[in-house]
Each structure stands twice: as C-alpha cells, then as structure tokens.
Amino acid sequence: MCQPDIYGYYHCWNNIRLSNGETIRGLTIHNMDVGVPCLSPDSKVVVTPYKDGYFLLKR
C-alpha cells in the first residue's frame, strides 16, 4: 500500500496493460482522504498521450 506525502497525496507506481497488449509504467498521484483509491489490478482507465512521453489517466 502506498503512503501519503506531507500534503496527503499518495504516490503509487502502476503497470498498466494497454488494449494493444503493451504495458506502460506510470505514477498515479491521488488523495484517498477524498475518496480516490489506489488503482487495483482490475481497474479500467483511459490513457491519453500528453507530451514529452507523459500521458494522462482517467478512471
């Protein structure tokens, strides 16, 4: 389980399997205190390319 930083945000590294079979590794920053849990192995997300090799995740 991840631990919060001094601001209450959790930082979790996740391996995410894309629909084409490729796996990417990303850092998910979230606040469980307001009801945003860690990603679980069965979580579904939408991955959108952002810039400089980064991407955005939407639950």
PDBQT receptor file of N, H, CA, C and O in Angstrom, charges set to zero:
ATOM      1  N   MET A   1       0.848  -1.189   0.000  1.00  0.00    +0.000 N 
ATOM      2  CA  MET A   1       0.000   0.000   0.000  1.00  0.00    +0.000 C 
ATOM      3  C   MET A   1       0.886   1.242   0.000  1.00  0.00    +0.000 C 
ATOM      4  O   MET A   1       1.946   1.255   0.627  1.00  0.00    +0.000 OA
ATOM      5  N   CYS A   2       0.462   2.252  -0.683  1.00  0.00    +0.000 N 
ATOM      6  H   CYS A   2      -0.399   2.242  -1.192  1.00  0.00    +0.000 HD
ATOM      7  CA  CYS A   2       1.251   3.477  -0.760  1.00  0.00    +0.000 C 
ATOM      8  C   CYS A   2       1.042   4.322   0.493  1.00  0.00    +0.000 C 
ATOM      9  O   CYS A   2       0.102   4.101   1.257  1.00  0.00    +0.000 OA
ATOM     10  N   GLN A   3       1.913   5.268   0.687  1.00  0.00    +0.000 N 
ATOM     11  H   GLN A   3       2.676   5.447   0.066  1.00  0.00    +0.000 HD
ATOM     12  CA  GLN A   3       1.865   6.143   1.850  1.00  0.00    +0.000 C 
ATOM     13  C   GLN A   3       1.700   7.597   1.397  1.00  0.00    +0.000 C 
ATOM     14  O   GLN A   3       2.210   7.967   0.339  1.00  0.00    +0.000 OA
ATOM     15  N   PRO A   4       0.997   8.427   2.176  1.00  0.00    +0.000 N 
ATOM     16  CA  PRO A   4       0.805   9.823   1.772  1.00  0.00    +0.000 C 
ATOM     17  C   PRO A   4       2.060  10.661   1.997  1.00  0.00    +0.000 C 
ATOM     18  O   PRO A   4       2.887  10.367   2.860  1.00  0.00    +0.000 OA
ATOM     19  N   ASP A   5       2.174  11.723   1.181  1.00  0.00    +0.000 N 
ATOM     20  H   ASP A   5       1.502  11.961   0.479  1.00  0.00    +0.000 HD
ATOM     21  CA  ASP A   5       3.251  12.688   1.397  1.00  0.00    +0.000 C 
ATOM     22  C   ASP A   5       2.781  13.708   2.438  1.00  0.00    +0.000 C 
ATOM     23  O   ASP A   5       1.721  13.524   3.035  1.00  0.00    +0.000 OA
ATOM     24  N   ILE A   6       3.530  14.754   2.661  1.00  0.00    +0.000 N 
ATOM     25  H   ILE A   6       4.392  14.903   2.176  1.00  0.00    +0.000 HD
ATOM     26  CA  ILE A   6       3.172  15.730   3.700  1.00  0.00    +0.000 C 
ATOM     27  C   ILE A   6       1.895  16.514   3.362  1.00  0.00    +0.000 C 
ATOM     28  O   ILE A   6       1.322  17.165   4.236  1.00  0.00    +0.000 OA
ATOM     29  N   TYR A   7       1.448  16.456   2.102  1.00  0.00    +0.000 N 
ATOM     30  H   TYR A   7       1.913  15.927   1.392  1.00  0.00    +0.000 HD
ATOM     31  CA  TYR A   7       0.237  17.156   1.683  1.00  0.00    +0.000 C 
ATOM     32  C   TYR A   7      -0.982  16.235   1.648  1.00  0.00    +0.000 C 
ATOM     33  O   TYR A   7      -2.089  16.680   1.345  1.00  0.00    +0.000 OA
ATOM     34  N   GLY A   8      -0.778  14.945   1.958  1.00  0.00    +0.000 N 
ATOM     35  H   GLY A   8       0.122  14.584   2.205  1.00  0.00    +0.000 HD
ATOM     36  CA  GLY A   8      -1.891  13.993   1.964  1.00  0.00    +0.000 C 
ATOM     37  C   GLY A   8      -2.114  13.282   0.645  1.00  0.00    +0.000 C 
ATOM     38  O   GLY A   8      -3.095  12.553   0.500  1.00  0.00    +0.000 OA
ATOM     39  N   TYR A   9      -1.220  13.479  -0.329  1.00  0.00    +0.000 N 
ATOM     40  H   TYR A   9      -0.423  14.072  -0.211  1.00  0.00    +0.000 HD
ATOM     41  CA  TYR A   9      -1.357  12.810  -1.619  1.00  0.00    +0.000 C 
ATOM     42  C   TYR A   9      -0.554  11.516  -1.626  1.00  0.00    +0.000 C 
ATOM     43  O   TYR A   9       0.564  11.460  -1.113  1.00  0.00    +0.000 OA
ATOM     44  N   TYR A  10      -1.128  10.499  -2.204  1.00  0.00    +0.000 N 
ATOM     45  H   TYR A  10      -2.035  10.544  -2.622  1.00  0.00    +0.000 HD
ATOM     46  CA  TYR A  10      -0.487   9.191  -2.307  1.00  0.00    +0.000 C 
ATOM     47  C   TYR A  10       0.168   9.070  -3.672  1.00  0.00    +0.000 C 
ATOM     48  O   TYR A  10      -0.358   9.578  -4.662  1.00  0.00    +0.000 OA
ATOM     49  N   HIS A  11       1.307   8.402  -3.730  1.00  0.00    +0.000 N 
ATOM     50  H   HIS A  11       1.734   7.989  -2.926  1.00  0.00    +0.000 HD
ATOM     51  CA  HIS A  11       2.076   8.244  -4.965  1.00  0.00    +0.000 C 
ATOM     52  C   HIS A  11       2.268   6.749  -5.208  1.00  0.00    +0.000 C 
ATOM     53  O   HIS A  11       3.029   6.097  -4.494  1.00  0.00    +0.000 OA
ATOM     54  N   CYS A  12       1.587   6.211  -6.202  1.00  0.00    +0.000 N 
ATOM     55  H   CYS A  12       0.969   6.742  -6.782  1.00  0.00    +0.000 HD
ATOM     56  CA  CYS A  12       1.645   4.769  -6.479  1.00  0.00    +0.000 C 
ATOM     57  C   CYS A  12       2.172   4.519  -7.889  1.00  0.00    +0.000 C 
ATOM     58  O   CYS A  12       1.718   5.141  -8.850  1.00  0.00    +0.000 OA
ATOM     59  N   TRP A  13       3.130   3.608  -8.002  1.00  0.00    +0.000 N 
ATOM     60  H   TRP A  13       3.499   3.103  -7.221  1.00  0.00    +0.000 HD
ATOM     61  CA  TRP A  13       3.603   3.173  -9.320  1.00  0.00    +0.000 C 
ATOM     62  C   TRP A  13       2.729   2.019  -9.771  1.00  0.00    +0.000 C 
ATOM     63  O   TRP A  13       2.494   1.076  -9.016  1.00  0.00    +0.000 OA
ATOM     64  N   ASN A  14       2.242   2.095 -11.018  1.00  0.00    +0.000 N 
ATOM     65  H   ASN A  14       2.433   2.861 -11.632  1.00  0.00    +0.000 HD
ATOM     66  CA  ASN A  14       1.358   1.079 -11.569  1.00  0.00    +0.000 C 
ATOM     67  C   ASN A  14       1.851   0.623 -12.938  1.00  0.00    +0.000 C 
ATOM     68  O   ASN A  14       2.307   1.433 -13.745  1.00  0.00    +0.000 OA
ATOM     69  N   ASN A  15       1.755  -0.679 -13.191  1.00  0.00    +0.000 N 
ATOM     70  H   ASN A  15       1.384  -1.337 -12.536  1.00  0.00    +0.000 HD
ATOM     71  CA  ASN A  15       1.946  -1.211 -14.536  1.00  0.00    +0.000 C 
ATOM     72  C   ASN A  15       0.563  -1.289 -15.161  1.00  0.00    +0.000 C 
ATOM     73  O   ASN A  15      -0.349  -1.890 -14.593  1.00  0.00    +0.000 OA
ATOM     74  N   ILE A  16       0.408  -0.680 -16.333  1.00  0.00    +0.000 N 
ATOM     75  H   ILE A  16       1.149  -0.192 -16.795  1.00  0.00    +0.000 HD
ATOM     76  CA  ILE A  16      -0.895  -0.600 -16.990  1.00  0.00    +0.000 C 
ATOM     77  C   ILE A  16      -0.802  -1.286 -18.343  1.00  0.00    +0.000 C 
ATOM     78  O   ILE A  16       0.000  -0.902 -19.195  1.00  0.00    +0.000 OA
ATOM     79  N   ARG A  17      -1.632  -2.305 -18.528  1.00  0.00    +0.000 N 
ATOM     80  H   ARG A  17      -2.284  -2.616 -17.836  1.00  0.00    +0.000 HD
ATOM     81  CA  ARG A  17      -1.653  -3.027 -19.802  1.00  0.00    +0.000 C 
ATOM     82  C   ARG A  17      -2.648  -2.344 -20.735  1.00  0.00    +0.000 C 
ATOM     83  O   ARG A  17      -3.831  -2.222 -20.416  1.00  0.00    +0.000 OA
ATOM     84  N   LEU A  18      -2.155  -1.901 -21.889  1.00  0.00    +0.000 N 
ATOM     85  H   LEU A  18      -1.194  -2.000 -22.148  1.00  0.00    +0.000 HD
ATOM     86  CA  LEU A  18      -2.981  -1.237 -22.888  1.00  0.00    +0.000 C 
ATOM     87  C   LEU A  18      -3.765  -2.262 -23.700  1.00  0.00    +0.000 C 
ATOM     88  O   LEU A  18      -3.465  -3.455 -23.674  1.00  0.00    +0.000 OA
ATOM     89  N   SER A  19      -4.764  -1.782 -24.414  1.00  0.00    +0.000 N 
ATOM     90  H   SER A  19      -5.007  -0.812 -24.436  1.00  0.00    +0.000 HD
ATOM     91  CA  SER A  19      -5.602  -2.689 -25.210  1.00  0.00    +0.000 C 
ATOM     92  C   SER A  19      -4.816  -3.394 -26.314  1.00  0.00    +0.000 C 
ATOM     93  O   SER A  19      -5.240  -4.447 -26.791  1.00  0.00    +0.000 OA
ATOM     94  N   ASN A  20      -3.668  -2.828 -26.733  1.00  0.00    +0.000 N 
ATOM     95  H   ASN A  20      -3.324  -1.972 -26.346  1.00  0.00    +0.000 HD
ATOM     96  CA  ASN A  20      -2.861  -3.472 -27.768  1.00  0.00    +0.000 C 
ATOM     97  C   ASN A  20      -1.869  -4.483 -27.176  1.00  0.00    +0.000 C 
ATOM     98  O   ASN A  20      -1.062  -5.057 -27.906  1.00  0.00    +0.000 OA
ATOM     99  N   GLY A  21      -1.930  -4.703 -25.840  1.00  0.00    +0.000 N 
ATOM    100  H   GLY A  21      -2.586  -4.236 -25.247  1.00  0.00    +0.000 HD
ATOM    101  CA  GLY A  21      -1.061  -5.667 -25.182  1.00  0.00    +0.000 C 
ATOM    102  C   GLY A  21       0.209  -5.069 -24.604  1.00  0.00    +0.000 C 
ATOM    103  O   GLY A  21       0.881  -5.711 -23.797  1.00  0.00    +0.000 OA
ATOM    104  N   GLU A  22       0.547  -3.854 -25.002  1.00  0.00    +0.000 N 
ATOM    105  H   GLU A  22       0.000  -3.332 -25.658  1.00  0.00    +0.000 HD
ATOM    106  CA  GLU A  22       1.740  -3.187 -24.475  1.00  0.00    +0.000 C 
ATOM    107  C   GLU A  22       1.512  -2.813 -23.011  1.00  0.00    +0.000 C 
ATOM    108  O   GLU A  22       0.381  -2.528 -22.616  1.00  0.00    +0.000 OA
ATOM    109  N   THR A  23       2.571  -2.811 -22.205  1.00  0.00    +0.000 N 
ATOM    110  H   THR A  23       3.490  -3.042 -22.526  1.00  0.00    +0.000 HD
ATOM    111  CA  THR A  23       2.485  -2.402 -20.809  1.00  0.00    +0.000 C 
ATOM    112  C   THR A  23       3.309  -1.144 -20.603  1.00  0.00    +0.000 C 
ATOM    113  O   THR A  23       4.458  -1.058 -21.034  1.00  0.00    +0.000 OA
ATOM    114  N   ILE A  24       2.709  -0.176 -19.941  1.00  0.00    +0.000 N 
ATOM    115  H   ILE A  24       1.775  -0.246 -19.591  1.00  0.00    +0.000 HD
ATOM    116  CA  ILE A  24       3.406   1.049 -19.580  1.00  0.00    +0.000 C 
ATOM    117  C   ILE A  24       3.433   1.141 -18.055  1.00  0.00    +0.000 C 
ATOM    118  O   ILE A  24       2.582   0.568 -17.375  1.00  0.00    +0.000 OA
ATOM    119  N   ARG A  25       4.413   1.862 -17.528  1.00  0.00    +0.000 N 
ATOM    120  H   ARG A  25       5.105   2.328 -18.080  1.00  0.00    +0.000 HD
ATOM    121  CA  ARG A  25       4.528   2.046 -16.081  1.00  0.00    +0.000 C 
ATOM    122  C   ARG A  25       4.312   3.513 -15.789  1.00  0.00    +0.000 C 
ATOM    123  O   ARG A  25       4.927   4.379 -16.412  1.00  0.00    +0.000 OA
ATOM    124  N   GLY A  26       3.434   3.790 -14.836  1.00  0.00    +0.000 N 
ATOM    125  H   GLY A  26       2.935   3.086 -14.329  1.00  0.00    +0.000 HD
ATOM    126  CA  GLY A  26       3.131   5.175 -14.538  1.00  0.00    +0.000 C 
ATOM    127  C   GLY A  26       2.973   5.432 -13.057  1.00  0.00    +0.000 C 
ATOM    128  O   GLY A  26       2.716   4.520 -12.271  1.00  0.00    +0.000 OA
ATOM    129  N   LEU A  27       3.130   6.672 -12.697  1.00  0.00    +0.000 N 
ATOM    130  H   LEU A  27       3.339   7.413 -13.336  1.00  0.00    +0.000 HD
ATOM    131  CA  LEU A  27       2.955   7.119 -11.327  1.00  0.00    +0.000 C 
ATOM    132  C   LEU A  27       1.569   7.723 -11.193  1.00  0.00    +0.000 C 
ATOM    133  O   LEU A  27       1.226   8.671 -11.900  1.00  0.00    +0.000 OA
ATOM    134  N   THR A  28       0.774   7.174 -10.288  1.00  0.00    +0.000 N 
ATOM    135  H   THR A  28       1.053   6.403  -9.714  1.00  0.00    +0.000 HD
ATOM    136  CA  THR A  28      -0.564   7.685 -10.021  1.00  0.00    +0.000 C 
ATOM    137  C   THR A  28      -0.513   8.467  -8.716  1.00  0.00    +0.000 C 
ATOM    138  O   THR A  28      -0.152   7.926  -7.671  1.00  0.00    +0.000 OA
ATOM    139  N   ILE A  29      -0.877   9.744  -8.785  1.00  0.00    +0.000 N 
ATOM    140  H   ILE A  29      -1.171  10.183  -9.635  1.00  0.00    +0.000 HD
ATOM    141  CA  ILE A  29      -0.910  10.599  -7.599  1.00  0.00    +0.000 C 
ATOM    142  C   ILE A  29      -2.380  10.849  -7.291  1.00  0.00    +0.000 C 
ATOM    143  O   ILE A  29      -3.130  11.336  -8.138  1.00  0.00    +0.000 OA
ATOM    144  N   HIS A  30      -2.786  10.509  -6.065  1.00  0.00    +0.000 N 
ATOM    145  H   HIS A  30      -2.177  10.114  -5.377  1.00  0.00    +0.000 HD
ATOM    146  CA  HIS A  30      -4.204  10.601  -5.726  1.00  0.00    +0.000 C 
ATOM    147  C   HIS A  30      -4.375  10.881  -4.246  1.00  0.00    +0.000 C 
ATOM    148  O   HIS A  30      -3.425  10.786  -3.469  1.00  0.00    +0.000 OA
ATOM    149  N   ASN A  31      -5.606  11.230  -3.860  1.00  0.00    +0.000 N 
ATOM    150  H   ASN A  31      -6.378  11.308  -4.491  1.00  0.00    +0.000 HD
ATOM    151  CA  ASN A  31      -5.904  11.564  -2.473  1.00  0.00    +0.000 C 
ATOM    152  C   ASN A  31      -6.998  10.628  -1.964  1.00  0.00    +0.000 C 
ATOM    153  O   ASN A  31      -8.178  10.827  -2.252  1.00  0.00    +0.000 OA
ATOM    154  N   MET A  32      -6.600   9.615  -1.212  1.00  0.00    +0.000 N 
ATOM    155  H   MET A  32      -5.641   9.453  -0.978  1.00  0.00    +0.000 HD
ATOM    156  CA  MET A  32      -7.569   8.655  -0.690  1.00  0.00    +0.000 C 
ATOM    157  C   MET A  32      -8.482   9.281   0.350  1.00  0.00    +0.000 C 
ATOM    158  O   MET A  32      -9.581   8.777   0.582  1.00  0.00    +0.000 OA
ATOM    159  N   ASP A  33      -8.054  10.365   0.981  1.00  0.00    +0.000 N 
ATOM    160  H   ASP A  33      -7.161  10.775   0.792  1.00  0.00    +0.000 HD
ATOM    161  CA  ASP A  33      -8.880  11.005   2.004  1.00  0.00    +0.000 C 
ATOM    162  C   ASP A  33     -10.155  11.615   1.427  1.00  0.00    +0.000 C 
ATOM    163  O   ASP A  33     -11.115  11.852   2.160  1.00  0.00    +0.000 OA
ATOM    164  N   VAL A  34     -10.172  11.868   0.127  1.00  0.00    +0.000 N 
ATOM    165  H   VAL A  34      -9.392  11.675  -0.468  1.00  0.00    +0.000 HD
ATOM    166  CA  VAL A  34     -11.390  12.401  -0.511  1.00  0.00    +0.000 C 
ATOM    167  C   VAL A  34     -12.034  11.366  -1.425  1.00  0.00    +0.000 C 
ATOM    168  O   VAL A  34     -12.829  11.713  -2.299  1.00  0.00    +0.000 OA
ATOM    169  N   GLY A  35     -11.692  10.094  -1.225  1.00  0.00    +0.000 N 
ATOM    170  H   GLY A  35     -11.046   9.812  -0.515  1.00  0.00    +0.000 HD
ATOM    171  CA  GLY A  35     -12.368   9.013  -1.926  1.00  0.00    +0.000 C 
ATOM    172  C   GLY A  35     -11.754   8.571  -3.235  1.00  0.00    +0.000 C 
ATOM    173  O   GLY A  35     -12.437   7.930  -4.034  1.00  0.00    +0.000 OA
ATOM    174  N   VAL A  36     -10.480   8.888  -3.495  1.00  0.00    +0.000 N 
ATOM    175  H   VAL A  36      -9.926   9.409  -2.846  1.00  0.00    +0.000 HD
ATOM    176  CA  VAL A  36      -9.815   8.442  -4.716  1.00  0.00    +0.000 C 
ATOM    177  C   VAL A  36      -8.837   7.329  -4.331  1.00  0.00    +0.000 C 
ATOM    178  O   VAL A  36      -7.721   7.614  -3.895  1.00  0.00    +0.000 OA
ATOM    179  N   PRO A  37      -9.245   6.061  -4.488  1.00  0.00    +0.000 N 
ATOM    180  CA  PRO A  37      -8.408   4.943  -4.052  1.00  0.00    +0.000 C 
ATOM    181  C   PRO A  37      -7.267   4.644  -5.025  1.00  0.00    +0.000 C 
ATOM    182  O   PRO A  37      -7.215   5.171  -6.136  1.00  0.00    +0.000 OA
ATOM    183  N   CYS A  38      -6.361   3.786  -4.574  1.00  0.00    +0.000 N 
ATOM    184  H   CYS A  38      -6.403   3.358  -3.672  1.00  0.00    +0.000 HD
ATOM    185  CA  CYS A  38      -5.296   3.282  -5.445  1.00  0.00    +0.000 C 
ATOM    186  C   CYS A  38      -5.928   2.510  -6.600  1.00  0.00    +0.000 C 
ATOM    187  O   CYS A  38      -7.045   2.007  -6.483  1.00  0.00    +0.000 OA
ATOM    188  N   LEU A  39      -5.209   2.420  -7.710  1.00  0.00    +0.000 N 
ATOM    189  H   LEU A  39      -4.301   2.829  -7.806  1.00  0.00    +0.000 HD
ATOM    190  CA  LEU A  39      -5.660   1.560  -8.799  1.00  0.00    +0.000 C 
ATOM    191  C   LEU A  39      -5.503   0.108  -8.359  1.00  0.00    +0.000 C 
ATOM    192  O   LEU A  39      -4.541  -0.235  -7.672  1.00  0.00    +0.000 OA
ATOM    193  N   SER A  40      -6.432  -0.731  -8.748  1.00  0.00    +0.000 N 
ATOM    194  H   SER A  40      -7.214  -0.453  -9.306  1.00  0.00    +0.000 HD
ATOM    195  CA  SER A  40      -6.340  -2.156  -8.453  1.00  0.00    +0.000 C 
ATOM    196  C   SER A  40      -6.076  -2.893  -9.758  1.00  0.00    +0.000 C 
ATOM    197  O   SER A  40      -6.219  -2.302 -10.829  1.00  0.00    +0.000 OA
ATOM    198  N   PRO A  41      -5.697  -4.158  -9.701  1.00  0.00    +0.000 N 
ATOM    199  CA  PRO A  41      -5.412  -4.901 -10.941  1.00  0.00    +0.000 C 
ATOM    200  C   PRO A  41      -6.577  -4.933 -11.929  1.00  0.00    +0.000 C 
ATOM    201  O   PRO A  41      -6.350  -5.083 -13.130  1.00  0.00    +0.000 OA
ATOM    202  N   ASP A  42      -7.808  -4.798 -11.459  1.00  0.00    +0.000 N 
ATOM    203  H   ASP A  42      -7.992  -4.676 -10.483  1.00  0.00    +0.000 HD
ATOM    204  CA  ASP A  42      -8.957  -4.828 -12.372  1.00  0.00    +0.000 C 
ATOM    205  C   ASP A  42      -9.483  -3.433 -12.724  1.00  0.00    +0.000 C 
ATOM    206  O   ASP A  42     -10.538  -3.320 -13.348  1.00  0.00    +0.000 OA
ATOM    207  N   SER A  43      -8.771  -2.373 -12.338  1.00  0.00    +0.000 N 
ATOM    208  H   SER A  43      -7.914  -2.465 -11.831  1.00  0.00    +0.000 HD
ATOM    209  CA  SER A  43      -9.192  -1.009 -12.667  1.00  0.00    +0.000 C 
ATOM    210  C   SER A  43      -9.123  -0.783 -14.170  1.00  0.00    +0.000 C 
ATOM    211  O   SER A  43      -8.221  -1.280 -14.844  1.00  0.00    +0.000 OA
ATOM    212  N   LYS A  44     -10.068  -0.042 -14.676  1.00  0.00    +0.000 N 
ATOM    213  H   LYS A  44     -10.801   0.361 -14.128  1.00  0.00    +0.000 HD
ATOM    214  CA  LYS A  44     -10.091   0.359 -16.082  1.00  0.00    +0.000 C 
ATOM    215  C   LYS A  44      -9.830   1.852 -16.151  1.00  0.00    +0.000 C 
ATOM    216  O   LYS A  44     -10.460   2.626 -15.431  1.00  0.00    +0.000 OA
ATOM    217  N   VAL A  45      -8.909   2.263 -17.009  1.00  0.00    +0.000 N 
ATOM    218  H   VAL A  45      -8.397   1.634 -17.594  1.00  0.00    +0.000 HD
ATOM    219  CA  VAL A  45      -8.587   3.678 -17.183  1.00  0.00    +0.000 C 
ATOM    220  C   VAL A  45      -8.498   4.005 -18.666  1.00  0.00    +0.000 C 
ATOM    221  O   VAL A  45      -8.275   3.124 -19.496  1.00  0.00    +0.000 OA
ATOM    222  N   VAL A  46      -8.673   5.266 -18.985  1.00  0.00    +0.000 N 
ATOM    223  H   VAL A  46      -8.855   5.981 -18.310  1.00  0.00    +0.000 HD
ATOM    224  CA  VAL A  46      -8.460   5.774 -20.338  1.00  0.00    +0.000 C 
ATOM    225  C   VAL A  46      -7.101   6.461 -20.318  1.00  0.00    +0.000 C 
ATOM    226  O   VAL A  46      -6.851   7.336 -19.489  1.00  0.00    +0.000 OA
ATOM    227  N   VAL A  47      -6.215   6.058 -21.245  1.00  0.00    +0.000 N 
ATOM    228  H   VAL A  47      -6.418   5.347 -21.918  1.00  0.00    +0.000 HD
ATOM    229  CA  VAL A  47      -4.863   6.608 -21.327  1.00  0.00    +0.000 C 
ATOM    230  C   VAL A  47      -4.806   7.567 -22.511  1.00  0.00    +0.000 C 
ATOM    231  O   VAL A  47      -5.115   7.189 -23.641  1.00  0.00    +0.000 OA
ATOM    232  N   THR A  48      -4.409   8.812 -22.243  1.00  0.00    +0.000 N 
ATOM    233  H   THR A  48      -4.158   9.119 -21.325  1.00  0.00    +0.000 HD
ATOM    234  CA  THR A  48      -4.310   9.829 -23.287  1.00  0.00    +0.000 C 
ATOM    235  C   THR A  48      -2.880  10.352 -23.338  1.00  0.00    +0.000 C 
ATOM    236  O   THR A  48      -2.359  10.798 -22.316  1.00  0.00    +0.000 OA
ATOM    237  N   PRO A  49      -2.224  10.309 -24.515  1.00  0.00    +0.000 N 
ATOM    238  CA  PRO A  49      -0.879  10.892 -24.613  1.00  0.00    +0.000 C 
ATOM    239  C   PRO A  49      -0.917  12.368 -24.229  1.00  0.00    +0.000 C 
ATOM    240  O   PRO A  49      -1.870  13.077 -24.549  1.00  0.00    +0.000 OA
ATOM    241  N   TYR A  50       0.119  12.819 -23.545  1.00  0.00    +0.000 N 
ATOM    242  H   TYR A  50       0.893  12.243 -23.285  1.00  0.00    +0.000 HD
ATOM    243  CA  TYR A  50       0.183  14.201 -23.087  1.00  0.00    +0.000 C 
ATOM    244  C   TYR A  50       1.305  14.922 -23.827  1.00  0.00    +0.000 C 
ATOM    245  O   TYR A  50       1.055  15.507 -24.881  1.00  0.00    +0.000 OA
ATOM    246  N   LYS A  51       2.519  14.901 -23.317  1.00  0.00    +0.000 N 
ATOM    247  H   LYS A  51       2.722  14.426 -22.461  1.00  0.00    +0.000 HD
ATOM    248  CA  LYS A  51       3.670  15.492 -24.002  1.00  0.00    +0.000 C 
ATOM    249  C   LYS A  51       4.938  14.950 -23.380  1.00  0.00    +0.000 C 
ATOM    250  O   LYS A  51       4.935  14.480 -22.243  1.00  0.00    +0.000 OA
ATOM    251  N   ASP A  52       6.016  15.019 -24.129  1.00  0.00    +0.000 N 
ATOM    252  H   ASP A  52       6.019  15.401 -25.053  1.00  0.00    +0.000 HD
ATOM    253  CA  ASP A  52       7.338  14.593 -23.647  1.00  0.00    +0.000 C 
ATOM    254  C   ASP A  52       7.335  13.170 -23.097  1.00  0.00    +0.000 C 
ATOM    255  O   ASP A  52       8.049  12.879 -22.137  1.00  0.00    +0.000 OA
ATOM    256  N   GLY A  53       6.537  12.279 -23.695  1.00  0.00    +0.000 N 
ATOM    257  H   GLY A  53       5.957  12.516 -24.474  1.00  0.00    +0.000 HD
ATOM    258  CA  GLY A  53       6.496  10.894 -23.257  1.00  0.00    +0.000 C 
ATOM    259  C   GLY A  53       5.578  10.636 -22.076  1.00  0.00    +0.000 C 
ATOM    260  O   GLY A  53       5.505   9.504 -21.598  1.00  0.00    +0.000 OA
ATOM    261  N   TYR A  54       4.881  11.643 -21.595  1.00  0.00    +0.000 N 
ATOM    262  H   TYR A  54       4.941  12.562 -21.983  1.00  0.00    +0.000 HD
ATOM    263  CA  TYR A  54       3.950  11.501 -20.480  1.00  0.00    +0.000 C 
ATOM    264  C   TYR A  54       2.551  11.243 -21.019  1.00  0.00    +0.000 C 
ATOM    265  O   TYR A  54       2.276  11.460 -22.199  1.00  0.00    +0.000 OA
ATOM    266  N   PHE A  55       1.671  10.776 -20.138  1.00  0.00    +0.000 N 
ATOM    267  H   PHE A  55       1.895  10.599 -19.179  1.00  0.00    +0.000 HD
ATOM    268  CA  PHE A  55       0.296  10.537 -20.515  1.00  0.00    +0.000 C 
ATOM    269  C   PHE A  55      -0.602  10.812 -19.329  1.00  0.00    +0.000 C 
ATOM    270  O   PHE A  55      -0.138  10.847 -18.189  1.00  0.00    +0.000 OA
ATOM    271  N   LEU A  56      -1.878  11.005 -19.589  1.00  0.00    +0.000 N 
ATOM    272  H   LEU A  56      -2.255  10.977 -20.515  1.00  0.00    +0.000 HD
ATOM    273  CA  LEU A  56      -2.871  11.244 -18.546  1.00  0.00    +0.000 C 
ATOM    274  C   LEU A  56      -3.749  10.014 -18.409  1.00  0.00    +0.000 C 
ATOM    275  O   LEU A  56      -4.037   9.334 -19.394  1.00  0.00    +0.000 OA
ATOM    276  N   LEU A  57      -4.168   9.732 -17.197  1.00  0.00    +0.000 N 
ATOM    277  H   LEU A  57      -3.933  10.284 -16.397  1.00  0.00    +0.000 HD
ATOM    278  CA  LEU A  57      -5.085   8.621 -16.925  1.00  0.00    +0.000 C 
ATOM    279  C   LEU A  57      -6.407   9.186 -16.425  1.00  0.00    +0.000 C 
ATOM    280  O   LEU A  57      -6.436  10.127 -15.632  1.00  0.00    +0.000 OA
ATOM    281  N   LYS A  58      -7.496   8.598 -16.900  1.00  0.00    +0.000 N 
ATOM    282  H   LYS A  58      -7.472   7.834 -17.544  1.00  0.00    +0.000 HD
ATOM    283  CA  LYS A  58      -8.814   8.971 -16.407  1.00  0.00    +0.000 C 
ATOM    284  C   LYS A  58      -9.543   7.709 -16.038  1.00  0.00    +0.000 C 
ATOM    285  O   LYS A  58      -9.638   6.787 -16.847  1.00  0.00    +0.000 OA
ATOM    286  N   ARG A  59     -10.060   7.650 -14.830  1.00  0.00    +0.000 N 
ATOM    287  H   ARG A  59      -9.983   8.399 -14.172  1.00  0.00    +0.000 HD
ATOM    288  CA  ARG A  59     -10.809   6.473 -14.381  1.00  0.00    +0.000 C 
ATOM    289  C   ARG A  59     -12.146   6.414 -15.029  1.00  0.00    +0.000 C 
ATOM    290  O   ARG A  59     -12.918   5.490 -14.772  1.00  0.00    +0.000 OA
TER     291      ARG A  59
